[in-house]
Structures are given as structure tokens and as C-alpha cells.
mmCIF file of C-alpha atoms in Angstrom:
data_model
loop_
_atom_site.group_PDB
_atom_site.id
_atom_site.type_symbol
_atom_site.label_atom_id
_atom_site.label_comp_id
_atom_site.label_asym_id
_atom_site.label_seq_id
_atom_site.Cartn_x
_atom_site.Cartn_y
_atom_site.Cartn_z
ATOM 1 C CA UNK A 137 1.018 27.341 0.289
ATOM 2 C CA UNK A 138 2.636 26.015 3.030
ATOM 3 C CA UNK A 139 1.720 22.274 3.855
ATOM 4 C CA UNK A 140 3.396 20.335 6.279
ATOM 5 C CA UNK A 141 2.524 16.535 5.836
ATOM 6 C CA UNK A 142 2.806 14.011 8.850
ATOM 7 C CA UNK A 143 3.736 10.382 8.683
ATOM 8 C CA UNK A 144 5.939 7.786 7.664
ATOM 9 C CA UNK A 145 8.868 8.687 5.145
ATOM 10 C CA UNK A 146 12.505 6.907 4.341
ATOM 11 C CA UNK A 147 13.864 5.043 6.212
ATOM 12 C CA UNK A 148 10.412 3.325 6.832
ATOM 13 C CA UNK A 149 9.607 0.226 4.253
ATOM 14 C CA UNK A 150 6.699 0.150 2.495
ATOM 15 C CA UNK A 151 3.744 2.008 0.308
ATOM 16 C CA UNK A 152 2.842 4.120 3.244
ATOM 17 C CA UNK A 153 6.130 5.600 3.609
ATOM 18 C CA UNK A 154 6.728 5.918 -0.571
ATOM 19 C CA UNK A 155 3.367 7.769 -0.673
ATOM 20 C CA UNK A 156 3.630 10.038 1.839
ATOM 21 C CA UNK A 157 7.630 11.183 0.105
ATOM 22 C CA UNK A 158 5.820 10.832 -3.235
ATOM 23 C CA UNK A 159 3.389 13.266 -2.348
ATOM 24 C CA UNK A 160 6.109 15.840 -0.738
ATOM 25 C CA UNK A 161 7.752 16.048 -3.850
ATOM 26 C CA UNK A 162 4.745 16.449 -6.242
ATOM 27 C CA UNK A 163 3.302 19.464 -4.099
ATOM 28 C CA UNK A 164 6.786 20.998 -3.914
ATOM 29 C CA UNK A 165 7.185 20.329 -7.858
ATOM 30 C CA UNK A 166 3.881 22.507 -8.113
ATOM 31 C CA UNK A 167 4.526 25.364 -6.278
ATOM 32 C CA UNK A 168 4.228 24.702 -2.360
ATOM 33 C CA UNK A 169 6.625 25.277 0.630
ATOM 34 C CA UNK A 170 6.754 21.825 1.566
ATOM 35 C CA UNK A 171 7.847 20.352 5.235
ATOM 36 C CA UNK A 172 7.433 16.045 6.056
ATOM 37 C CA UNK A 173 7.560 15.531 9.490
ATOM 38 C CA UNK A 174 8.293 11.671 9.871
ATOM 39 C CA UNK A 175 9.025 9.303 12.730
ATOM 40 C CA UNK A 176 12.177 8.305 14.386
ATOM 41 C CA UNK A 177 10.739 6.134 16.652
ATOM 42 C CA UNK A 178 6.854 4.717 14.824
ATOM 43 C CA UNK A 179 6.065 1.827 16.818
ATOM 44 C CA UNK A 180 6.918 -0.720 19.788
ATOM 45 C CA UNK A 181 9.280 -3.365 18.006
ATOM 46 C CA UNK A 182 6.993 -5.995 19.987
ATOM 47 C CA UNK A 183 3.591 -4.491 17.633
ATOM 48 C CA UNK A 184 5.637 -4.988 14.729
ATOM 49 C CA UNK A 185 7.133 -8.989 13.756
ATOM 50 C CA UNK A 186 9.817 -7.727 12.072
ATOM 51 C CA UNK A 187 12.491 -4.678 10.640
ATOM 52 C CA UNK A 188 10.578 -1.325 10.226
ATOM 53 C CA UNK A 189 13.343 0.235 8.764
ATOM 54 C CA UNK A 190 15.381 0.197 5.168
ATOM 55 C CA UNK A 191 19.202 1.001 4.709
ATOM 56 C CA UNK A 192 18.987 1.656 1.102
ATOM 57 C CA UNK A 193 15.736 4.145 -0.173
ATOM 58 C CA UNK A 194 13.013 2.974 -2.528
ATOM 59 C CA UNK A 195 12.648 6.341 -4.288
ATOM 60 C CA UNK A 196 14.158 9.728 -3.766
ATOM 61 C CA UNK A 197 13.964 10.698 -0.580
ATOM 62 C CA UNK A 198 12.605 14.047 0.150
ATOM 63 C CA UNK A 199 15.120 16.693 1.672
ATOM 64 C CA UNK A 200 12.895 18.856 3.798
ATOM 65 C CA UNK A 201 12.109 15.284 6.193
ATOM 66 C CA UNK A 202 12.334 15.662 10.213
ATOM 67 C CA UNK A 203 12.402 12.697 12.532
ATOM 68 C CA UNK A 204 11.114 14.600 15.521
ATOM 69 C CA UNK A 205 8.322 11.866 16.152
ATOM 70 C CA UNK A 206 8.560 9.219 18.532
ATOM 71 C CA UNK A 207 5.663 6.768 19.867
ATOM 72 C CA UNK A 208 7.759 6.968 23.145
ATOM 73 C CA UNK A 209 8.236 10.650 23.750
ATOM 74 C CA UNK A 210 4.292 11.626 23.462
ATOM 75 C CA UNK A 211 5.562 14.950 25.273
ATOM 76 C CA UNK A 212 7.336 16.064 21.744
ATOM 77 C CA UNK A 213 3.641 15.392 20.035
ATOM 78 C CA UNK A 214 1.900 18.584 21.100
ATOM 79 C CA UNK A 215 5.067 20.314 20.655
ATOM 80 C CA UNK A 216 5.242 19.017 16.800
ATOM 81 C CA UNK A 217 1.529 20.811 16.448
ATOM 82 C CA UNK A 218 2.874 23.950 18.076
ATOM 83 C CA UNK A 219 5.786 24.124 15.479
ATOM 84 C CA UNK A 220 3.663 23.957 12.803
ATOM 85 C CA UNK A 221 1.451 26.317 13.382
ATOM 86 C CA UNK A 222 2.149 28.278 11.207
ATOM 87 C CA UNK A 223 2.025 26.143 7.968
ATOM 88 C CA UNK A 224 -1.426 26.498 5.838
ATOM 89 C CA UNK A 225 -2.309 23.265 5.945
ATOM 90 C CA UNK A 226 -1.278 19.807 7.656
ATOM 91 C CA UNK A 227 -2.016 16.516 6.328
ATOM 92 C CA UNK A 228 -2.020 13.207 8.731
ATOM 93 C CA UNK A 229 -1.262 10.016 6.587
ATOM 94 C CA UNK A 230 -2.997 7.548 8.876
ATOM 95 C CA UNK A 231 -1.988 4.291 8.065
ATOM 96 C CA UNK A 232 -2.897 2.573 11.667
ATOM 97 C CA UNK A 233 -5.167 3.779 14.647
ATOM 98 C CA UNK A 234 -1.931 3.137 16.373
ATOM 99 C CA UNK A 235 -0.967 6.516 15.341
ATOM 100 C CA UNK A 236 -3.962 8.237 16.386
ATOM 101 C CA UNK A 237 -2.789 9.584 19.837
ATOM 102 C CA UNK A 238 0.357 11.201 18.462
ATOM 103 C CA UNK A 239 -2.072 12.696 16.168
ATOM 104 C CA UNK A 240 -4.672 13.968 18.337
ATOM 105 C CA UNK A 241 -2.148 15.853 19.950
ATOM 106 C CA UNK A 242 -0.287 17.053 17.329
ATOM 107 C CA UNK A 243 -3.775 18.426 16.877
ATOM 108 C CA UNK A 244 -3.801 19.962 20.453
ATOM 109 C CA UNK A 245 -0.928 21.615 19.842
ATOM 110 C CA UNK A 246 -2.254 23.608 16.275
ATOM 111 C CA UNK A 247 -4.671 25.052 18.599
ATOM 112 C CA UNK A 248 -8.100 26.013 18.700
ATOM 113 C CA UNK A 249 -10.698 26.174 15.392
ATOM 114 C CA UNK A 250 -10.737 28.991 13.603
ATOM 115 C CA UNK A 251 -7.808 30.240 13.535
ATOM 116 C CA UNK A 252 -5.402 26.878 13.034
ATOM 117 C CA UNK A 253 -4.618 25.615 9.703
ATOM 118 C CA UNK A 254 -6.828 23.430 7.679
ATOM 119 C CA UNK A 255 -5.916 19.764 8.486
ATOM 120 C CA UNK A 256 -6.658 16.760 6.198
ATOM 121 C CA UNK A 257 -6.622 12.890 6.912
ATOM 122 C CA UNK A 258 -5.253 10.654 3.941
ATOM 123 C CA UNK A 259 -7.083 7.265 5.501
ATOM 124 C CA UNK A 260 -4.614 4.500 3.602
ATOM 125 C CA UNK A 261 -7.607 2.666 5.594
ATOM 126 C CA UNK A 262 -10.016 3.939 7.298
ATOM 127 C CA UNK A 263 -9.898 0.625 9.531
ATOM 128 C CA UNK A 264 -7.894 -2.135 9.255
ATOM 129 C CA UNK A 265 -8.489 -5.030 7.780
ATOM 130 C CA UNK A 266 -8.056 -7.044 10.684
ATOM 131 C CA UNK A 267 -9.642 -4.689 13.500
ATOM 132 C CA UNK A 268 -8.873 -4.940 17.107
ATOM 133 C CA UNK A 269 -11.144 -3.434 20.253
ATOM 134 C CA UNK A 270 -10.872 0.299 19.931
ATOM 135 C CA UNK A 271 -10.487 0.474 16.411
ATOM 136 C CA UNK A 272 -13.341 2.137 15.286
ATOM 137 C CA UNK A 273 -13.467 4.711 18.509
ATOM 138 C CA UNK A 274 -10.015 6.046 17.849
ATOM 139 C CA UNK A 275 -10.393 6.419 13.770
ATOM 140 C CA UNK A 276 -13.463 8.285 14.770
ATOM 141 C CA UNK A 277 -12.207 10.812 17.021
ATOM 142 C CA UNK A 278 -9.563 11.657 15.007
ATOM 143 C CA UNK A 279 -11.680 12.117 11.877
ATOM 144 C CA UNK A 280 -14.255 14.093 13.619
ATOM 145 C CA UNK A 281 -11.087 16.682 14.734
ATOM 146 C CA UNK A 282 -10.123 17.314 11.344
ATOM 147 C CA UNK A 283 -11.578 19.743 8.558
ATOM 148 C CA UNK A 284 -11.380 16.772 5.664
ATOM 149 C CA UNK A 285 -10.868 12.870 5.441
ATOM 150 C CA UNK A 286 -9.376 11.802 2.103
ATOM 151 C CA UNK A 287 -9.806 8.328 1.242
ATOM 152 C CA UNK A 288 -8.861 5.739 -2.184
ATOM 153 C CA UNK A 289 -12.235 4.281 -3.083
ATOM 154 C CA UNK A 290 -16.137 4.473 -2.597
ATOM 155 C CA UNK A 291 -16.104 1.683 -0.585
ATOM 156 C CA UNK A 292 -13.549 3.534 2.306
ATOM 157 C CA UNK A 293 -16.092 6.924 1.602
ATOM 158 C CA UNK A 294 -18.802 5.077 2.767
ATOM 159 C CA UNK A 295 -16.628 3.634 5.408
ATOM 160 C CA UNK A 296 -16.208 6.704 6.474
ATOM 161 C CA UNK A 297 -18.946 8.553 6.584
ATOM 162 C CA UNK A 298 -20.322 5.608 8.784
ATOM 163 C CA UNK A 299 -17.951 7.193 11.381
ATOM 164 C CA UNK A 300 -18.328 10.634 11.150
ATOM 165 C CA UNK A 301 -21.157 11.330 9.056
ATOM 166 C CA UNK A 302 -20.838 15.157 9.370
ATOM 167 C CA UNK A 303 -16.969 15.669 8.084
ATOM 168 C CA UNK A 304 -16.415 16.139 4.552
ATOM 169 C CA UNK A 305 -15.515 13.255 2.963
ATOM 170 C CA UNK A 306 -13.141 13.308 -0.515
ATOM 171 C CA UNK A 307 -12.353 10.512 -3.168
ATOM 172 C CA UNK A 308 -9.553 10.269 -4.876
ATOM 173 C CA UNK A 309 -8.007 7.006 -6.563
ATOM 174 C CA UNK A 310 -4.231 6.620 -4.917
ATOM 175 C CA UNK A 311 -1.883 7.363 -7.313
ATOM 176 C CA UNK A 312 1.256 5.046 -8.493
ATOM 177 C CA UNK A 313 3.909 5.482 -5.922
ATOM 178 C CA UNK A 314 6.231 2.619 -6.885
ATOM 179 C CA UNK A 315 9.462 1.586 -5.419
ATOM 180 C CA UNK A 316 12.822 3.254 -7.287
ATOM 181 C CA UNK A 317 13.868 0.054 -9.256
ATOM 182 C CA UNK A 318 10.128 -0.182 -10.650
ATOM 183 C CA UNK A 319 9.546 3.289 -11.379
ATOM 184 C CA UNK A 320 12.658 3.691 -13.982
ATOM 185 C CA UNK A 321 11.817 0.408 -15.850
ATOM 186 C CA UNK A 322 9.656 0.363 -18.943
ATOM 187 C CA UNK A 323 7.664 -2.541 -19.717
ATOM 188 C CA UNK A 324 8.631 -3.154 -22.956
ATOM 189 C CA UNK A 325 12.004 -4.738 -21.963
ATOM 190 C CA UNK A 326 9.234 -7.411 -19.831
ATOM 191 C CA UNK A 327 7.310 -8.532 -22.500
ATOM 192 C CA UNK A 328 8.711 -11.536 -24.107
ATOM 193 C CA UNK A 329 10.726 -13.078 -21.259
ATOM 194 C CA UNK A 330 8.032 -15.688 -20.761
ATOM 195 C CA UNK A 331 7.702 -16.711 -24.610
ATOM 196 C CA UNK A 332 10.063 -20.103 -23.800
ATOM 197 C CA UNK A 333 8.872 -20.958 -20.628
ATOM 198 C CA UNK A 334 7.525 -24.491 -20.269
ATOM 199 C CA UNK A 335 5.393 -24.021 -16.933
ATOM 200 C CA UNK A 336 3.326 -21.263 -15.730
ATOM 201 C CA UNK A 337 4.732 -19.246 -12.691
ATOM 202 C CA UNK A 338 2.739 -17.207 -10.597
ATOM 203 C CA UNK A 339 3.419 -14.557 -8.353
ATOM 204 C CA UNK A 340 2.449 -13.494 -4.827
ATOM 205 C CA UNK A 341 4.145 -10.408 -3.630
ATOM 206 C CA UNK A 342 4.327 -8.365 -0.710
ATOM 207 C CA UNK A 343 3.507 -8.601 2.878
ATOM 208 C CA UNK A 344 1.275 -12.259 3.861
ATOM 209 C CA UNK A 345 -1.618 -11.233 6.329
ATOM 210 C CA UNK A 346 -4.504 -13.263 6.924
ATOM 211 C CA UNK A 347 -6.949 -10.715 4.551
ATOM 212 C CA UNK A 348 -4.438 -11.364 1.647
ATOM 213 C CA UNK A 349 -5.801 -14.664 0.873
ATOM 214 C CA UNK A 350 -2.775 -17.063 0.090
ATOM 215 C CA UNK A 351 -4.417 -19.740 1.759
ATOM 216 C CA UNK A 352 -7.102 -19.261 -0.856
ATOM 217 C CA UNK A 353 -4.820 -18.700 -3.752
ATOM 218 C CA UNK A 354 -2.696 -22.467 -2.786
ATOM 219 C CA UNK A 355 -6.439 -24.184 -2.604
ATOM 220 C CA UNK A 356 -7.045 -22.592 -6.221
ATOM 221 C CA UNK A 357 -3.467 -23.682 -7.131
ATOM 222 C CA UNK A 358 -4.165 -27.569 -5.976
ATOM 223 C CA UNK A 359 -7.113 -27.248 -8.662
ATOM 224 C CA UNK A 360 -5.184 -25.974 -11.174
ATOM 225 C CA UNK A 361 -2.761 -27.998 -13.845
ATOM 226 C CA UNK A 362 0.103 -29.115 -12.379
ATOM 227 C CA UNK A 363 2.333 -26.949 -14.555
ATOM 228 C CA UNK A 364 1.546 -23.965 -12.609
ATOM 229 C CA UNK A 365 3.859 -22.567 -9.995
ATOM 230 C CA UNK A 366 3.902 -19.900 -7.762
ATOM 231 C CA UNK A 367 6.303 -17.821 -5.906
ATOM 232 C CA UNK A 368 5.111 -15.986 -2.647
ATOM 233 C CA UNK A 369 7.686 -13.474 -1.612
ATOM 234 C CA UNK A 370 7.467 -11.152 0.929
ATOM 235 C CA UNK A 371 7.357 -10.765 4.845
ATOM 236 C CA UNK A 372 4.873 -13.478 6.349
ATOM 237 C CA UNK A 373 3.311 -11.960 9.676
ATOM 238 C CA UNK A 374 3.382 -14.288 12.233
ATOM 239 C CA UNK A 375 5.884 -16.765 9.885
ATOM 240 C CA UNK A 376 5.637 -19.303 7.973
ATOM 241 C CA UNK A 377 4.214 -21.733 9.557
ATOM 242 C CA UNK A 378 0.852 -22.238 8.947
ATOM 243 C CA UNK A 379 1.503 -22.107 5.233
ATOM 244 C CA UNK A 380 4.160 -24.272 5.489
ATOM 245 C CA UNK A 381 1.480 -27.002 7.035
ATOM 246 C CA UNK A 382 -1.065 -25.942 4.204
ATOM 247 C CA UNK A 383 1.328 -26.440 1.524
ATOM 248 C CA UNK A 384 2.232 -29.787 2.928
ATOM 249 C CA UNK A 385 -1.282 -30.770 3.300
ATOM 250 C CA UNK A 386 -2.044 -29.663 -0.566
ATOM 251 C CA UNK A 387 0.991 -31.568 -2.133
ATOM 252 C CA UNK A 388 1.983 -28.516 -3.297
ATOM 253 C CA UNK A 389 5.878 -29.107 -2.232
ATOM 254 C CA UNK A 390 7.281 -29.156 -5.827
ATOM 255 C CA UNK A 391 5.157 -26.552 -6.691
ATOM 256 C CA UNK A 392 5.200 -23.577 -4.040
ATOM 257 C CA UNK A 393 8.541 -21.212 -3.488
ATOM 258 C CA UNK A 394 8.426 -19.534 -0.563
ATOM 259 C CA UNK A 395 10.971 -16.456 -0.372
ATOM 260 C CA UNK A 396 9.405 -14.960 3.372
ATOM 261 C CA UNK A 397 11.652 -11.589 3.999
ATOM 262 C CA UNK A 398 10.929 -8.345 3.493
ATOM 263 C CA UNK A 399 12.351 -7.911 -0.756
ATOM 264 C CA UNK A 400 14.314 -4.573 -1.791
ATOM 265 C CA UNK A 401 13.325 -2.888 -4.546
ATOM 266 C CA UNK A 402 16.774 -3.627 -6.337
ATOM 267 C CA UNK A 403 15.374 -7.595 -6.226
ATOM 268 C CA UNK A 404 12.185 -6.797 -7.479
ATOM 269 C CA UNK A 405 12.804 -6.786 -11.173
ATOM 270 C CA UNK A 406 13.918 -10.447 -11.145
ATOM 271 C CA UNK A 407 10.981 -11.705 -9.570
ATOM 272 C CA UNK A 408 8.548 -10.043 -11.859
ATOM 273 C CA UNK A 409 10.684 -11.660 -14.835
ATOM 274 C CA UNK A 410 10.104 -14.672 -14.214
ATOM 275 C CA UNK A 411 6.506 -14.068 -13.474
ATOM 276 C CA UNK A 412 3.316 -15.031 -16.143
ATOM 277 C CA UNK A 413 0.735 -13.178 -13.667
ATOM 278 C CA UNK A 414 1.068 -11.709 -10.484
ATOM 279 C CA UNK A 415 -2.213 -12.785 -8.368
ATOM 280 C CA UNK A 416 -4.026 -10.470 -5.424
ATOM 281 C CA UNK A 417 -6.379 -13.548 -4.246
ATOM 282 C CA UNK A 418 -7.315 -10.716 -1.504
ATOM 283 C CA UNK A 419 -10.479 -11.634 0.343
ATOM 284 C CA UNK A 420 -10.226 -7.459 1.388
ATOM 285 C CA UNK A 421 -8.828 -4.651 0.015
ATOM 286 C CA UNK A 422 -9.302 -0.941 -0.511
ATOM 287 C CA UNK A 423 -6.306 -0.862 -3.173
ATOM 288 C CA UNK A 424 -3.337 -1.739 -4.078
ATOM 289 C CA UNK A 425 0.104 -0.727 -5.765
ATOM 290 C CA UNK A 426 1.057 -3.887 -6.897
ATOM 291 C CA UNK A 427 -1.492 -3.992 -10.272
ATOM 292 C CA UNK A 428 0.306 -0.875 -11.556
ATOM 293 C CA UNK A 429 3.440 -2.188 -10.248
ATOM 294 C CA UNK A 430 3.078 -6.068 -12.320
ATOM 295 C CA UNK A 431 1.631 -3.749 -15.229
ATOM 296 C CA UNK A 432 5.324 -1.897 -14.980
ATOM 297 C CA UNK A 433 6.920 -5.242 -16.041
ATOM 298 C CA UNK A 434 4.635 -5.663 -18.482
ATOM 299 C CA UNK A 435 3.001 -9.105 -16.308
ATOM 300 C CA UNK A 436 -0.534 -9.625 -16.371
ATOM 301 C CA UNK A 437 -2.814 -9.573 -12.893
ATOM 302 C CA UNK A 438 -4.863 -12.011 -11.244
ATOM 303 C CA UNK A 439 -7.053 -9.945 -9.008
ATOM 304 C CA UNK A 440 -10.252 -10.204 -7.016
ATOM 305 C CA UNK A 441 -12.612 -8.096 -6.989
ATOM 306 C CA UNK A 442 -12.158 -7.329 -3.353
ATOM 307 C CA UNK A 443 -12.961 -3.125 -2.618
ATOM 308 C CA UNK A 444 -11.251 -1.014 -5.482
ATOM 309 C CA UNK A 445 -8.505 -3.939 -6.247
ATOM 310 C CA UNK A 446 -9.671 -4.903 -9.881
ATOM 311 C CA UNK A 447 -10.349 -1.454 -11.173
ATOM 312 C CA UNK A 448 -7.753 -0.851 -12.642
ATOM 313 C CA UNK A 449 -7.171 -4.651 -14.512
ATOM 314 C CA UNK A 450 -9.256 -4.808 -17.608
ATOM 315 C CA UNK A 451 -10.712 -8.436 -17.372
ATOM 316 C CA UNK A 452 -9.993 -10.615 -20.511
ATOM 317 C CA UNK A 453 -7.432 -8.076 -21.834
ATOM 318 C CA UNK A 454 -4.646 -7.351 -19.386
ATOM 319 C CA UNK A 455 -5.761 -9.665 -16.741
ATOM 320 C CA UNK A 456 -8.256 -11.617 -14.937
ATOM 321 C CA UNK A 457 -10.560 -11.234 -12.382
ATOM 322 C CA UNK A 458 -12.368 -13.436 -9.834
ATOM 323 C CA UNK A 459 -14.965 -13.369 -7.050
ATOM 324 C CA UNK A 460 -12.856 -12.833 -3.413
ATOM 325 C CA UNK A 461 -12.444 -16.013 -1.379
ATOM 326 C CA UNK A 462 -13.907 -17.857 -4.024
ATOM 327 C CA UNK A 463 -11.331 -20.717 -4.387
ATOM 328 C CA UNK A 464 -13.283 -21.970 -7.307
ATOM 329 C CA UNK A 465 -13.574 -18.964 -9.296
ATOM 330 C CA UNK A 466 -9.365 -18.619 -8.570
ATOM 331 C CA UNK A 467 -8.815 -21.876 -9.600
ATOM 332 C CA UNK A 468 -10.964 -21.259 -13.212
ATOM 333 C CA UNK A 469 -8.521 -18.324 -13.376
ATOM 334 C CA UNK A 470 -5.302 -19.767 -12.604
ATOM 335 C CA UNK A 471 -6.531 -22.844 -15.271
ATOM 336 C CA UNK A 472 -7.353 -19.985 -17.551
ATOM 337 C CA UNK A 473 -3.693 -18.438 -17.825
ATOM 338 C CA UNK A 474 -1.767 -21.786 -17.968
ATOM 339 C CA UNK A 475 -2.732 -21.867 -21.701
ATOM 340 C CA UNK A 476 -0.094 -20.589 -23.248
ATOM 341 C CA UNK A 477 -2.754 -18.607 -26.050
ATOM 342 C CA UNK A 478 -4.008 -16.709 -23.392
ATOM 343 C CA UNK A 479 -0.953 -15.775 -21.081
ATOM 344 C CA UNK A 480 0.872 -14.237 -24.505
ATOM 345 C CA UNK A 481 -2.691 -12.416 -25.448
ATOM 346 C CA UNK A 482 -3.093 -11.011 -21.818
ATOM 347 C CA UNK A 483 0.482 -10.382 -21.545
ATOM 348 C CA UNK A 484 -0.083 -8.307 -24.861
ATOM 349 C CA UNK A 485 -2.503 -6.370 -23.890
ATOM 350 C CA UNK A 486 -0.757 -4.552 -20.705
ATOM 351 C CA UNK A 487 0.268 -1.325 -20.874
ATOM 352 C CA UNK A 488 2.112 0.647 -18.032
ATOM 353 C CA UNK A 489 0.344 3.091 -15.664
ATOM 354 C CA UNK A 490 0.866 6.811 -16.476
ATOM 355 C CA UNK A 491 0.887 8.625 -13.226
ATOM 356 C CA UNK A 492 0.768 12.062 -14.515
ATOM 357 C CA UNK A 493 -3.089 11.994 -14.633
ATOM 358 C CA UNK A 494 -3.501 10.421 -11.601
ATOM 359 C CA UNK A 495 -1.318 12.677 -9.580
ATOM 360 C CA UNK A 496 -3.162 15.636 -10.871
ATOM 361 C CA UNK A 497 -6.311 14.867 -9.572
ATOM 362 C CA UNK A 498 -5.037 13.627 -6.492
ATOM 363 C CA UNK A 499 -3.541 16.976 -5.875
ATOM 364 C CA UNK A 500 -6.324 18.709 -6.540
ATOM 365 C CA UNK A 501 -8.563 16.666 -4.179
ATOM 366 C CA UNK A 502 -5.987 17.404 -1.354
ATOM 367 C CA UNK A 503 -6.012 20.980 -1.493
ATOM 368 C CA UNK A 504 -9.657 22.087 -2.705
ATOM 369 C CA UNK A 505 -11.394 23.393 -0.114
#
């Protein structure tokens, strides 16, 4: 078959832009003439507080990757459709409704049902977590122009279907896609780092957005014992600010590392060793990488139980999970790991994701129809 998929790819950071590379190369390792056409220009550098782009990959990038797209140049969008229409089917990773006009005419150009190829939107979400005016009528004309909207959870389906209740609507849990450094690390060499350690250190990772909760997770932590720690490391939107004040107002100085910046994946293996639990204190969610990536290391996960978050972290035995924005609930949590007894049992119990299975289904989900 020949599948062309649209969106982000190297040398754009981030899950969307692993997934979407991921995916290339699993439908090319199974058979299929495989085309990503990518972005060379994604968004204003005023809609986006900070770098978009990476020097060095996160993964093998995917040879058969064009940069023809550019948010500025929406005369090369319909042309993009008209190029490809010839492939069997084109999927749209839609990661923002940002990307929804170069989309729509990408769609334009394929021309005119029946007779175009089949075209599938992979919704990473279907709206964002923190939705702005238009949101909702720009997801829904593109969905309703498409032959099938793919989502990651019930909770997105239903989503969804809200929007355009007469498109076909498939589920199919998002398969690991982790960054290179991650992906060629067993666990096993993570397990007993944290055997010594006198305090408790917890981990936040990835990008801080209001829906993520860390103001949440630092009123848990002023509730917990005072030998817990955390680490938050990642790219704060908007900067530091604000949590800079909370922190201040918590007395939580001596206890709170921030590292703000977006972090490589060659740095990621040092964080997660000196990590007893990475913690999602996510007040939303529809998933997240980050469980199977902690789980990689071999680190136990604090999660909530926000959208599809928890399901993969087996309460009481590789993690622990509590209500979202509950700062109560996270604290009992957080108290519950700094015993030593149960960060080595729940450290015991994790075992790394196997993404064989997962890919397979997701595969098949993509191309039925």
C-alpha cells in the first residue's frame, strides 16, 4: 500500500514528532511504500515560547521525510494534496487545530470523494487541553472531511463522536514511541540505584502547562515528609515564574530543583537514575509516554487517574495512583513511597513495556477499513 503520512517528524522535539517517524518505519517494516511529508516551517515562533526544533534526533529518523510544509506558504498546501494523489491512503497526525487549515487543503487538493484516497486523522487530542475560541469548529470540520478519526482512549472516542457523530470513530491505545537514549536501555541496569539513597526524590518530567498539575503536585509535596524531593525538568510555558512564587510560598526552597529547558534524550538517563518515582499529578490527560518511559528505567509512577493516564500503572505493584487535582490524595501517595519498604517493593515490581504487541494492533486499527 502506499500511505503517505502528514505531520511533524525530526527535526521537531517532542512525542508528536517521534510518533509520527515511529509509525513511518513500522508500516514500511511491514510491507508499505511509505512517504512522511513533514514541516519546514510548523508554526509562528510568537505561538510557540520557545525552540521547535532539535540538532541531534531522538530516534532514527526516517529517510523517505519531505519538508515541503510551511504555515507561511498556504499556496504549497493544496499543492502537497495534489502530489499525493496518488498514494492509497494519507494519514493527518493532528496534534493542534493550528494545523487544521494546512490540512483542509491538503484535503482540497486530493480531490473530490470517491475517487481520492482514504484519509485518516490520528487525533494526539481531539482538543486541547487548554481550548481557545474556535477550537472545537476547526477539529470538527476537519474530522467531518475525512473517511476515519483515530484516537488513544475511550474518553477522546467519545470526544469525538461529540463532534462528528457520523464519522467512524477507531480506538487504539498509542503505542511506546520513546526517545533514542530510552529505547536502547533495559531496566534492569535501573533497578538498584536507589537502594542507598537517604531521601526520596521525585520526578516531574516534560513540558509544564497549566493541565499538568505541578502546582498540585508542590501542595502534595508541602504535606509530605520532609525527606522527599522533587526534580521538575522540562520546558515551563510561560516560565518560571509563577512556580518560582509557589515554591517560595510553600517553603519548599531546599526541597524543589527546577531544571526549566527543553532536556535531550542523551540527558534523560541521568535524571531517571536518580529518580524513586516519576509523578503525572495531571489534572487532564488522554495519555502519556512518560509511564512506559519511567517503567524503561525500571522507576515506579505516580499517576492520576486523569483520561487513560493510569492504565497502564498497576496500583500497589508498580506504582501508585491518585484522584486528579486531589492534593490530598497526592500527598497520601507521595507519604506512601517515602517508606523505604514500599519504594524497593514498587520498584520491584516494574517491568518494561514491550511494544511489539502494541504496535500490532495499532497498525491494524490504522489500515482496516
Amino acid at each position: 500500500m502506499r500511505i503517505a503520512l502528514v505531520g511533524p517528524a525530526h527535526p521537531y522535539k517532542g512525542g508528536g514528532a517521534r510518533h509520527t517517524t515511529e509509525l513511518a518505519h513500522r508500516l514500511a517494516a511491514a510491507g508499505h511504500n511509505v512517504i512522511v511529508e513533514s514541516w519546514r516551517a510548523q508554526y509562528p515562533a510568537w505561538l510557540y515560547p520557545g525552540r521547535q526544533t532539535l540538532d541531534a534526533p531522538e530516534g532514527r529518523p526516517y529517510p523517505r521525510t519531505y519538508r515541503r510544509l510551511a504555515w507561511n506558504r498556504p499556496d504549497g498546501w493544496a499543492a502537497e494534496g495534489r502530489r499525493l494523489r496518488s498514494a492509497d491512503l494519507v494519514v493527518f497526525a493532528l496534534l493542534t487545530p493550528l494545523q487544521v487549515p494546512a490540512y483542509l487543503a491538503i484535503l482540497a487538493g486530493l480531490g473530490r470523494r470517491p475517487g481520492r484516497p482514504r484519509t485518516v486523522v490520528i487525533c494526539h487530542n481531539v482538543l486541547p487541553h487548554e481550548h481557545r475560541p474556535g477550537d472545537a469548529a476547526l477539529v470538527r470540520t476537519l474530522l467531518s472531511h475525512v473517511d476515519t478519526v483515530l484516537v488513544h482512549s475511550a474518553g477522546q472516542a467519545a470526544e469525538a463522536r461529540q463532534l462528528v457523530p457520523d464519522v467512524p470513530i477507531v480506538v487504539a491505545r498509542m503505542p511506546p514511541h520513546l526517545p533514542f537514549a530510552a529505547s536502547e536501555m533495559p531496566a534492569a541496569e535501573y533497578e538498584d540505584l536507589s537502594a542507598e539513597r537517604s531521601t526520596c526524590n521525585l520526578l516531574f518530567f516534560g513540558i509544564v502547562r497549566p493541565y499538568k498539575g505541578l502546582d498540585v503536585l508542590l501542595r502534595a509535596l508541602a504535606q509530605a515528609p520532609e525527606q522527599v524531593t522533587l526534580t521538575v525538568a522540562g520546558e515551563f510555558w510561560g516560565g518560571t515564574g509563577e512556580t518560582d512564587r509557589l515554591i517560595a510560598a510553600l517553603g519548599l526552597q531546599d526541597r524543589v530543583t527546577l531544571q526549566p529547558g527543553y532536556v535531550p534524550a542523551d540527558q534523560i538517563p541521568a535524571l531517571f537514575e536518580a529518580a524513586d518515582a516519576l509523578v503525572l499529578p495531571y489534572r487532564e490527560a488522554t495519555a502519556s509516554q512518560n509511564v512506559v518511559l519511567a517503567f524503561s528505567y525500571g522507576v515506579p509512577v505516580i499517576a492520576t487517574t486523569a483520561g487513560a493516564l493510569a492504565e497502564a500503572v498497576r496500583d500497589g505493584v508498580d506504582g501508585l495512583t491518585c484522584a486528579p487535582g486531589d492534593v490530598d490524595d497526592l500527598a497520601r501517595a507521595l507519604t506512601a513511597i517515602s517508606v523505604p519498604e514500599t519504594a524497593a517493593s514498587l520498584r520491584s515490581g516494574v517491568r518494561a513495556v514491550d511494544p511489539e504487541p502494541y504496535w500490532a494492533a495499532y497498525l491494524k486499527a490504522l489500515l482496516a477499513g
